Amino acid sequence: MSTTTSPTLAELTGTYTVDVAHSTIGFVARHAMVTKVRGAFNEFEGAGYLDGGDVSKSHVKVTIQAASIDTRNEQRDGHLRSNDFLDMEKYPTITFASTSVKQVDAENFQVTGDLTIKDVTKPVTIDFEYQGAATDPFGNHRIGFEGSVAINRKDWNVTWNAALETGGVLVSDKITLEFEISAIKNA
């Protein structure tokens, strides 16, 4: 009888590229104070290095095309692309570049880095949970992570809003960014 074991973190050391076809970078915002609207960015790229022996030497960088925003509503997406929100004509990309990686426990990590939206750069710390590693049917060595962070969009000069007659505002200031990442180890 044979048993299979998951690779150790040290065995996963290497340079990885985000598999965009199997990853999602999304967001959640409150709408009209009564419900949540979810969306995603359909065009992005990312790469990083995982040092399983010393996680603090790991790093990642992601670039998102602002125009690829998709909330399943063409009119809303157009408004989000405008200068009221992302101003994608002037600021076509959103970037995240890590400045530190910390292992909290066997499955949890904190990735701190610089998030740039509309030419405003601020530090954020994203909590990630390690989802596992596998070799796919094509021989690719994959790792998976899921994470999220709540930000205040006003900190990045994304300030448009509309007051509601019943009180409150149309769009929440708090936005939750969500990451479901599958990355392939480079040969």
mmCIF file with all atom_site columns, C-alpha atoms in Angstrom:
data_model
loop_
_atom_site.group_PDB
_atom_site.id
_atom_site.type_symbol
_atom_site.label_atom_id
_atom_site.label_alt_id
_atom_site.label_comp_id
_atom_site.label_asym_id
_atom_site.label_entity_id
_atom_site.label_seq_id
_atom_site.pdbx_PDB_ins_code
_atom_site.Cartn_x
_atom_site.Cartn_y
_atom_site.Cartn_z
_atom_site.occupancy
_atom_site.B_iso_or_equiv
_atom_site.pdbx_formal_charge
_atom_site.auth_seq_id
_atom_site.auth_comp_id
_atom_site.auth_asym_id
_atom_site.auth_atom_id
_atom_site.pdbx_PDB_model_num
ATOM 1   C CA . MET A 1 1   ? 0.000   0.000  0.000   1.00 0.00 ? 1   MET A CA 1
ATOM 2   C CA . SER A 1 2   ? 1.394   3.393  -0.973  1.00 0.00 ? 2   SER A CA 1
ATOM 3   C CA . THR A 1 3   ? 0.565   6.718  0.548   1.00 0.00 ? 3   THR A CA 1
ATOM 4   C CA . THR A 1 4   ? 0.879   10.154 -0.939  1.00 0.00 ? 4   THR A CA 1
ATOM 5   C CA . THR A 1 5   ? 2.038   13.132 1.036   1.00 0.00 ? 5   THR A CA 1
ATOM 6   C CA . SER A 1 6   ? 1.764   16.797 0.347   1.00 0.00 ? 6   SER A CA 1
ATOM 7   C CA . PRO A 1 7   ? 5.039   18.494 -0.507  1.00 0.00 ? 7   PRO A CA 1
ATOM 8   C CA . THR A 1 8   ? 6.659   20.450 2.290   1.00 0.00 ? 8   THR A CA 1
ATOM 9   C CA . LEU A 1 9   ? 6.874   24.206 1.977   1.00 0.00 ? 9   LEU A CA 1
ATOM 10  C CA . ALA A 1 10  ? 10.630  23.891 1.400   1.00 0.00 ? 10  ALA A CA 1
ATOM 11  C CA . GLU A 1 11  ? 9.939   21.583 -1.572  1.00 0.00 ? 11  GLU A CA 1
ATOM 12  C CA . LEU A 1 12  ? 7.731   24.271 -3.115  1.00 0.00 ? 12  LEU A CA 1
ATOM 13  C CA . THR A 1 13  ? 10.537  26.858 -3.331  1.00 0.00 ? 13  THR A CA 1
ATOM 14  C CA . GLY A 1 14  ? 10.677  28.482 -6.745  1.00 0.00 ? 14  GLY A CA 1
ATOM 15  C CA . THR A 1 15  ? 9.429   31.171 -9.093  1.00 0.00 ? 15  THR A CA 1
ATOM 16  C CA . TYR A 1 16  ? 5.729   31.056 -9.995  1.00 0.00 ? 16  TYR A CA 1
ATOM 17  C CA . THR A 1 17  ? 3.447   32.691 -12.542 1.00 0.00 ? 17  THR A CA 1
ATOM 18  C CA . VAL A 1 18  ? -0.232  33.298 -11.790 1.00 0.00 ? 18  VAL A CA 1
ATOM 19  C CA . ASP A 1 19  ? -2.467  31.098 -13.963 1.00 0.00 ? 19  ASP A CA 1
ATOM 20  C CA . VAL A 1 20  ? -5.013  33.729 -14.965 1.00 0.00 ? 20  VAL A CA 1
ATOM 21  C CA . ALA A 1 21  ? -7.409  31.135 -16.419 1.00 0.00 ? 21  ALA A CA 1
ATOM 22  C CA . HIS A 1 22  ? -7.714  29.497 -12.987 1.00 0.00 ? 22  HIS A CA 1
ATOM 23  C CA . SER A 1 23  ? -7.460  32.565 -10.729 1.00 0.00 ? 23  SER A CA 1
ATOM 24  C CA . THR A 1 24  ? -9.801  35.369 -9.725  1.00 0.00 ? 24  THR A CA 1
ATOM 25  C CA . ILE A 1 25  ? -9.169  38.873 -8.454  1.00 0.00 ? 25  ILE A CA 1
ATOM 26  C CA . GLY A 1 26  ? -12.480 40.236 -7.293  1.00 0.00 ? 26  GLY A CA 1
ATOM 27  C CA . PHE A 1 27  ? -14.126 42.773 -5.026  1.00 0.00 ? 27  PHE A CA 1
ATOM 28  C CA . VAL A 1 28  ? -17.267 43.300 -2.978  1.00 0.00 ? 28  VAL A CA 1
ATOM 29  C CA . ALA A 1 29  ? -18.968 46.626 -2.183  1.00 0.00 ? 29  ALA A CA 1
ATOM 30  C CA . ARG A 1 30  ? -22.243 47.507 -0.487  1.00 0.00 ? 30  ARG A CA 1
ATOM 31  C CA . HIS A 1 31  ? -24.832 49.031 -2.817  1.00 0.00 ? 31  HIS A CA 1
ATOM 32  C CA . ALA A 1 32  ? -27.619 51.311 -1.549  1.00 0.00 ? 32  ALA A CA 1
ATOM 33  C CA . MET A 1 33  ? -26.758 50.126 1.974   1.00 0.00 ? 33  MET A CA 1
ATOM 34  C CA . VAL A 1 34  ? -28.902 46.989 1.502   1.00 0.00 ? 34  VAL A CA 1
ATOM 35  C CA . THR A 1 35  ? -26.999 44.508 -0.652  1.00 0.00 ? 35  THR A CA 1
ATOM 36  C CA . LYS A 1 36  ? -23.568 43.587 -1.937  1.00 0.00 ? 36  LYS A CA 1
ATOM 37  C CA . VAL A 1 37  ? -22.316 43.935 -5.492  1.00 0.00 ? 37  VAL A CA 1
ATOM 38  C CA . ARG A 1 38  ? -19.537 41.602 -6.565  1.00 0.00 ? 38  ARG A CA 1
ATOM 39  C CA . GLY A 1 39  ? -17.188 42.121 -9.438  1.00 0.00 ? 39  GLY A CA 1
ATOM 40  C CA . ALA A 1 40  ? -13.868 40.972 -10.812 1.00 0.00 ? 40  ALA A CA 1
ATOM 41  C CA . PHE A 1 41  ? -11.017 42.072 -13.016 1.00 0.00 ? 41  PHE A CA 1
ATOM 42  C CA . ASN A 1 42  ? -10.739 39.808 -16.052 1.00 0.00 ? 42  ASN A CA 1
ATOM 43  C CA . GLU A 1 43  ? -7.263  40.891 -17.192 1.00 0.00 ? 43  GLU A CA 1
ATOM 44  C CA . PHE A 1 44  ? -4.284  40.706 -14.864 1.00 0.00 ? 44  PHE A CA 1
ATOM 45  C CA . GLU A 1 45  ? -0.873  39.133 -14.583 1.00 0.00 ? 45  GLU A CA 1
ATOM 46  C CA . GLY A 1 46  ? 1.290   38.226 -11.670 1.00 0.00 ? 46  GLY A CA 1
ATOM 47  C CA . ALA A 1 47  ? 4.431   36.433 -10.666 1.00 0.00 ? 47  ALA A CA 1
ATOM 48  C CA . GLY A 1 48  ? 6.372   35.802 -7.528  1.00 0.00 ? 48  GLY A CA 1
ATOM 49  C CA . TYR A 1 49  ? 9.002   33.827 -5.733  1.00 0.00 ? 49  TYR A CA 1
ATOM 50  C CA . LEU A 1 50  ? 8.249   31.459 -2.841  1.00 0.00 ? 50  LEU A CA 1
ATOM 51  C CA . ASP A 1 51  ? 11.148  30.644 -0.534  1.00 0.00 ? 51  ASP A CA 1
ATOM 52  C CA . GLY A 1 52  ? 9.861   27.695 1.469   1.00 0.00 ? 52  GLY A CA 1
ATOM 53  C CA . GLY A 1 53  ? 12.937  27.656 3.686   1.00 0.00 ? 53  GLY A CA 1
ATOM 54  C CA . ASP A 1 54  ? 12.646  31.340 4.621   1.00 0.00 ? 54  ASP A CA 1
ATOM 55  C CA . VAL A 1 55  ? 9.227   32.717 3.690   1.00 0.00 ? 55  VAL A CA 1
ATOM 56  C CA . SER A 1 56  ? 10.386  36.255 4.489   1.00 0.00 ? 56  SER A CA 1
ATOM 57  C CA . LYS A 1 57  ? 12.492  36.114 1.291   1.00 0.00 ? 57  LYS A CA 1
ATOM 58  C CA . SER A 1 58  ? 9.355   35.524 -0.807  1.00 0.00 ? 58  SER A CA 1
ATOM 59  C CA . HIS A 1 59  ? 7.769   38.226 -2.961  1.00 0.00 ? 59  HIS A CA 1
ATOM 60  C CA . VAL A 1 60  ? 4.945   38.801 -5.457  1.00 0.00 ? 60  VAL A CA 1
ATOM 61  C CA . LYS A 1 61  ? 3.830   41.452 -7.951  1.00 0.00 ? 61  LYS A CA 1
ATOM 62  C CA . VAL A 1 62  ? 0.439   41.715 -9.664  1.00 0.00 ? 62  VAL A CA 1
ATOM 63  C CA . THR A 1 63  ? -0.710  44.133 -12.381 1.00 0.00 ? 63  THR A CA 1
ATOM 64  C CA . ILE A 1 64  ? -4.438  44.527 -13.094 1.00 0.00 ? 64  ILE A CA 1
ATOM 65  C CA . GLN A 1 65  ? -5.924  46.184 -16.176 1.00 0.00 ? 65  GLN A CA 1
ATOM 66  C CA . ALA A 1 66  ? -8.531  48.614 -14.775 1.00 0.00 ? 66  ALA A CA 1
ATOM 67  C CA . ALA A 1 67  ? -10.600 48.470 -17.976 1.00 0.00 ? 67  ALA A CA 1
ATOM 68  C CA . SER A 1 68  ? -11.233 44.763 -17.413 1.00 0.00 ? 68  SER A CA 1
ATOM 69  C CA . ILE A 1 69  ? -13.569 45.467 -14.480 1.00 0.00 ? 69  ILE A CA 1
ATOM 70  C CA . ASP A 1 70  ? -16.687 43.288 -14.729 1.00 0.00 ? 70  ASP A CA 1
ATOM 71  C CA . THR A 1 71  ? -19.750 43.457 -12.475 1.00 0.00 ? 71  THR A CA 1
ATOM 72  C CA . ARG A 1 72  ? -22.077 41.805 -15.025 1.00 0.00 ? 72  ARG A CA 1
ATOM 73  C CA . ASN A 1 73  ? -23.712 45.188 -15.692 1.00 0.00 ? 73  ASN A CA 1
ATOM 74  C CA . GLU A 1 74  ? -22.398 47.150 -18.679 1.00 0.00 ? 74  GLU A CA 1
ATOM 75  C CA . GLN A 1 75  ? -23.708 50.537 -17.506 1.00 0.00 ? 75  GLN A CA 1
ATOM 76  C CA . ARG A 1 76  ? -22.213 50.137 -14.019 1.00 0.00 ? 76  ARG A CA 1
ATOM 77  C CA . ASP A 1 77  ? -18.912 48.908 -15.468 1.00 0.00 ? 77  ASP A CA 1
ATOM 78  C CA . GLY A 1 78  ? -18.731 51.989 -17.683 1.00 0.00 ? 78  GLY A CA 1
ATOM 79  C CA . HIS A 1 79  ? -19.309 54.218 -14.672 1.00 0.00 ? 79  HIS A CA 1
ATOM 80  C CA . LEU A 1 80  ? -16.607 52.378 -12.680 1.00 0.00 ? 80  LEU A CA 1
ATOM 81  C CA . ARG A 1 81  ? -14.145 52.906 -15.572 1.00 0.00 ? 81  ARG A CA 1
ATOM 82  C CA . SER A 1 82  ? -14.891 56.664 -15.658 1.00 0.00 ? 82  SER A CA 1
ATOM 83  C CA . ASN A 1 83  ? -13.104 59.414 -13.750 1.00 0.00 ? 83  ASN A CA 1
ATOM 84  C CA . ASP A 1 84  ? -15.807 59.140 -11.039 1.00 0.00 ? 84  ASP A CA 1
ATOM 85  C CA . PHE A 1 85  ? -14.128 55.900 -9.921  1.00 0.00 ? 85  PHE A CA 1
ATOM 86  C CA . LEU A 1 86  ? -11.030 54.291 -11.512 1.00 0.00 ? 86  LEU A CA 1
ATOM 87  C CA . ASP A 1 87  ? -10.382 56.871 -14.262 1.00 0.00 ? 87  ASP A CA 1
ATOM 88  C CA . MET A 1 88  ? -8.890  54.109 -16.400 1.00 0.00 ? 88  MET A CA 1
ATOM 89  C CA . GLU A 1 89  ? -8.081  56.460 -19.278 1.00 0.00 ? 89  GLU A CA 1
ATOM 90  C CA . LYS A 1 90  ? -5.564  58.239 -17.040 1.00 0.00 ? 90  LYS A CA 1
ATOM 91  C CA . TYR A 1 91  ? -4.690  55.281 -14.760 1.00 0.00 ? 91  TYR A CA 1
ATOM 92  C CA . PRO A 1 92  ? -4.952  52.081 -16.834 1.00 0.00 ? 92  PRO A CA 1
ATOM 93  C CA . THR A 1 93  ? -3.436  49.738 -14.243 1.00 0.00 ? 93  THR A CA 1
ATOM 94  C CA . ILE A 1 94  ? -3.784  48.814 -10.596 1.00 0.00 ? 94  ILE A CA 1
ATOM 95  C CA . THR A 1 95  ? -0.684  47.236 -9.052  1.00 0.00 ? 95  THR A CA 1
ATOM 96  C CA . PHE A 1 96  ? 0.330   45.381 -5.929  1.00 0.00 ? 96  PHE A CA 1
ATOM 97  C CA . ALA A 1 97  ? 3.980   44.745 -5.073  1.00 0.00 ? 97  ALA A CA 1
ATOM 98  C CA . SER A 1 98  ? 4.831   42.930 -1.867  1.00 0.00 ? 98  SER A CA 1
ATOM 99  C CA . THR A 1 99  ? 7.261   44.415 0.620   1.00 0.00 ? 99  THR A CA 1
ATOM 100 C CA . SER A 1 100 ? 7.172   41.547 3.140   1.00 0.00 ? 100 SER A CA 1
ATOM 101 C CA . VAL A 1 101 ? 5.775   38.041 3.535   1.00 0.00 ? 101 VAL A CA 1
ATOM 102 C CA . LYS A 1 102 ? 5.177   36.505 6.950   1.00 0.00 ? 102 LYS A CA 1
ATOM 103 C CA . GLN A 1 103 ? 4.126   32.946 7.767   1.00 0.00 ? 103 GLN A CA 1
ATOM 104 C CA . VAL A 1 104 ? 1.542   32.998 10.570  1.00 0.00 ? 104 VAL A CA 1
ATOM 105 C CA . ASP A 1 105 ? 1.166   29.211 10.875  1.00 0.00 ? 105 ASP A CA 1
ATOM 106 C CA . ALA A 1 106 ? 1.270   26.113 8.636   1.00 0.00 ? 106 ALA A CA 1
ATOM 107 C CA . GLU A 1 107 ? -1.512  27.373 6.333   1.00 0.00 ? 107 GLU A CA 1
ATOM 108 C CA . ASN A 1 108 ? -1.749  31.136 6.859   1.00 0.00 ? 108 ASN A CA 1
ATOM 109 C CA . PHE A 1 109 ? 0.409   33.958 5.559   1.00 0.00 ? 109 PHE A CA 1
ATOM 110 C CA . GLN A 1 110 ? 0.363   37.743 5.661   1.00 0.00 ? 110 GLN A CA 1
ATOM 111 C CA . VAL A 1 111 ? 1.556   39.513 2.528   1.00 0.00 ? 111 VAL A CA 1
ATOM 112 C CA . THR A 1 112 ? 2.195   43.212 3.032   1.00 0.00 ? 112 THR A CA 1
ATOM 113 C CA . GLY A 1 113 ? 2.792   45.412 0.049   1.00 0.00 ? 113 GLY A CA 1
ATOM 114 C CA . ASP A 1 114 ? 2.145   48.590 -1.857  1.00 0.00 ? 114 ASP A CA 1
ATOM 115 C CA . LEU A 1 115 ? -1.271  48.830 -3.527  1.00 0.00 ? 115 LEU A CA 1
ATOM 116 C CA . THR A 1 116 ? -1.428  51.505 -6.226  1.00 0.00 ? 116 THR A CA 1
ATOM 117 C CA . ILE A 1 117 ? -4.799  52.733 -7.498  1.00 0.00 ? 117 ILE A CA 1
ATOM 118 C CA . LYS A 1 118 ? -5.123  56.001 -9.449  1.00 0.00 ? 118 LYS A CA 1
ATOM 119 C CA . ASP A 1 119 ? -1.445  56.829 -8.820  1.00 0.00 ? 119 ASP A CA 1
ATOM 120 C CA . VAL A 1 120 ? -1.960  56.667 -5.033  1.00 0.00 ? 120 VAL A CA 1
ATOM 121 C CA . THR A 1 121 ? 0.217   54.079 -3.309  1.00 0.00 ? 121 THR A CA 1
ATOM 122 C CA . LYS A 1 122 ? -0.593  52.852 0.182   1.00 0.00 ? 122 LYS A CA 1
ATOM 123 C CA . PRO A 1 123 ? 0.499   49.788 2.170   1.00 0.00 ? 123 PRO A CA 1
ATOM 124 C CA . VAL A 1 124 ? -1.979  46.953 2.748   1.00 0.00 ? 124 VAL A CA 1
ATOM 125 C CA . THR A 1 125 ? -1.652  43.572 4.441   1.00 0.00 ? 125 THR A CA 1
ATOM 126 C CA . ILE A 1 126 ? -3.525  40.707 2.827   1.00 0.00 ? 126 ILE A CA 1
ATOM 127 C CA . ASP A 1 127 ? -4.251  37.551 4.815   1.00 0.00 ? 127 ASP A CA 1
ATOM 128 C CA . PHE A 1 128 ? -3.795  34.446 2.650   1.00 0.00 ? 128 PHE A CA 1
ATOM 129 C CA . GLU A 1 129 ? -4.618  30.815 3.330   1.00 0.00 ? 129 GLU A CA 1
ATOM 130 C CA . TYR A 1 130 ? -2.536  28.159 1.584   1.00 0.00 ? 130 TYR A CA 1
ATOM 131 C CA . GLN A 1 131 ? -4.903  25.850 -0.331  1.00 0.00 ? 131 GLN A CA 1
ATOM 132 C CA . GLY A 1 132 ? -2.397  23.169 -1.310  1.00 0.00 ? 132 GLY A CA 1
ATOM 133 C CA . ALA A 1 133 ? -0.087  22.021 -4.053  1.00 0.00 ? 133 ALA A CA 1
ATOM 134 C CA . ALA A 1 134 ? -0.568  19.553 -6.896  1.00 0.00 ? 134 ALA A CA 1
ATOM 135 C CA . THR A 1 135 ? 0.840   18.407 -10.191 1.00 0.00 ? 135 THR A CA 1
ATOM 136 C CA . ASP A 1 136 ? -1.829  18.816 -12.857 1.00 0.00 ? 136 ASP A CA 1
ATOM 137 C CA . PRO A 1 137 ? -2.392  16.349 -15.769 1.00 0.00 ? 137 PRO A CA 1
ATOM 138 C CA . PHE A 1 138 ? -0.051  18.459 -17.943 1.00 0.00 ? 138 PHE A CA 1
ATOM 139 C CA . GLY A 1 139 ? 2.873   18.154 -15.522 1.00 0.00 ? 139 GLY A CA 1
ATOM 140 C CA . ASN A 1 140 ? 2.570   21.690 -14.124 1.00 0.00 ? 140 ASN A CA 1
ATOM 141 C CA . HIS A 1 141 ? 3.420   22.097 -10.451 1.00 0.00 ? 141 HIS A CA 1
ATOM 142 C CA . ARG A 1 142 ? 0.706   24.309 -8.942  1.00 0.00 ? 142 ARG A CA 1
ATOM 143 C CA . ILE A 1 143 ? 0.117   26.037 -5.636  1.00 0.00 ? 143 ILE A CA 1
ATOM 144 C CA . GLY A 1 144 ? -3.057  27.733 -4.493  1.00 0.00 ? 144 GLY A CA 1
ATOM 145 C CA . PHE A 1 145 ? -3.782  30.594 -2.123  1.00 0.00 ? 145 PHE A CA 1
ATOM 146 C CA . GLU A 1 146 ? -6.977  32.424 -1.167  1.00 0.00 ? 146 GLU A CA 1
ATOM 147 C CA . GLY A 1 147 ? -7.042  35.766 0.588   1.00 0.00 ? 147 GLY A CA 1
ATOM 148 C CA . SER A 1 148 ? -8.832  39.025 1.172   1.00 0.00 ? 148 SER A CA 1
ATOM 149 C CA . VAL A 1 149 ? -8.405  42.493 2.593   1.00 0.00 ? 149 VAL A CA 1
ATOM 150 C CA . ALA A 1 150 ? -10.846 45.320 3.324   1.00 0.00 ? 150 ALA A CA 1
ATOM 151 C CA . ILE A 1 151 ? -9.802  48.793 2.200   1.00 0.00 ? 151 ILE A CA 1
ATOM 152 C CA . ASN A 1 152 ? -11.378 52.236 2.281   1.00 0.00 ? 152 ASN A CA 1
ATOM 153 C CA . ARG A 1 153 ? -11.611 53.303 -1.372  1.00 0.00 ? 153 ARG A CA 1
ATOM 154 C CA . LYS A 1 154 ? -11.370 56.982 -0.384  1.00 0.00 ? 154 LYS A CA 1
ATOM 155 C CA . ASP A 1 155 ? -7.757  56.360 0.695   1.00 0.00 ? 155 ASP A CA 1
ATOM 156 C CA . TRP A 1 156 ? -7.007  55.914 -3.045  1.00 0.00 ? 156 TRP A CA 1
ATOM 157 C CA . ASN A 1 157 ? -9.051  58.966 -4.165  1.00 0.00 ? 157 ASN A CA 1
ATOM 158 C CA . VAL A 1 158 ? -11.980 56.832 -5.344  1.00 0.00 ? 158 VAL A CA 1
ATOM 159 C CA . THR A 1 159 ? -14.526 59.164 -3.765  1.00 0.00 ? 159 THR A CA 1
ATOM 160 C CA . TRP A 1 160 ? -17.659 59.460 -5.940  1.00 0.00 ? 160 TRP A CA 1
ATOM 161 C CA . ASN A 1 161 ? -20.943 58.761 -4.189  1.00 0.00 ? 161 ASN A CA 1
ATOM 162 C CA . ALA A 1 162 ? -24.605 59.734 -4.133  1.00 0.00 ? 162 ALA A CA 1
ATOM 163 C CA . ALA A 1 163 ? -26.769 60.358 -1.069  1.00 0.00 ? 163 ALA A CA 1
ATOM 164 C CA . LEU A 1 164 ? -29.922 58.281 -0.676  1.00 0.00 ? 164 LEU A CA 1
ATOM 165 C CA . GLU A 1 165 ? -33.262 59.883 0.229   1.00 0.00 ? 165 GLU A CA 1
ATOM 166 C CA . THR A 1 166 ? -33.641 57.430 3.095   1.00 0.00 ? 166 THR A CA 1
ATOM 167 C CA . GLY A 1 167 ? -30.175 58.213 4.461   1.00 0.00 ? 167 GLY A CA 1
ATOM 168 C CA . GLY A 1 168 ? -26.859 56.608 3.731   1.00 0.00 ? 168 GLY A CA 1
ATOM 169 C CA . VAL A 1 169 ? -25.056 56.516 0.407   1.00 0.00 ? 169 VAL A CA 1
ATOM 170 C CA . LEU A 1 170 ? -25.224 54.549 -2.826  1.00 0.00 ? 170 LEU A CA 1
ATOM 171 C CA . VAL A 1 171 ? -21.755 52.931 -2.608  1.00 0.00 ? 171 VAL A CA 1
ATOM 172 C CA . SER A 1 172 ? -19.918 51.869 0.549   1.00 0.00 ? 172 SER A CA 1
ATOM 173 C CA . ASP A 1 173 ? -16.494 53.304 1.297   1.00 0.00 ? 173 ASP A CA 1
ATOM 174 C CA . LYS A 1 174 ? -15.354 49.864 2.447   1.00 0.00 ? 174 LYS A CA 1
ATOM 175 C CA . ILE A 1 175 ? -14.391 47.555 -0.394  1.00 0.00 ? 175 ILE A CA 1
ATOM 176 C CA . THR A 1 176 ? -13.252 43.976 0.151   1.00 0.00 ? 176 THR A CA 1
ATOM 177 C CA . LEU A 1 177 ? -10.649 42.747 -2.320  1.00 0.00 ? 177 LEU A CA 1
ATOM 178 C CA . GLU A 1 178 ? -10.688 38.962 -2.835  1.00 0.00 ? 178 GLU A CA 1
ATOM 179 C CA . PHE A 1 179 ? -7.973  36.765 -4.326  1.00 0.00 ? 179 PHE A CA 1
ATOM 180 C CA . GLU A 1 180 ? -8.235  33.144 -5.474  1.00 0.00 ? 180 GLU A CA 1
ATOM 181 C CA . ILE A 1 181 ? -4.841  32.346 -6.912  1.00 0.00 ? 181 ILE A CA 1
ATOM 182 C CA . SER A 1 182 ? -3.534  29.288 -8.731  1.00 0.00 ? 182 SER A CA 1
ATOM 183 C CA . ALA A 1 183 ? 0.130   29.691 -9.679  1.00 0.00 ? 183 ALA A CA 1
ATOM 184 C CA . ILE A 1 184 ? 2.335   27.474 -11.819 1.00 0.00 ? 184 ILE A CA 1
ATOM 185 C CA . LYS A 1 185 ? 5.979   26.877 -10.989 1.00 0.00 ? 185 LYS A CA 1
ATOM 186 C CA . ASN A 1 186 ? 8.266   28.088 -13.749 1.00 0.00 ? 186 ASN A CA 1
ATOM 187 C CA . ALA A 1 187 ? 10.450  25.427 -15.385 1.00 0.00 ? 187 ALA A CA 1
#
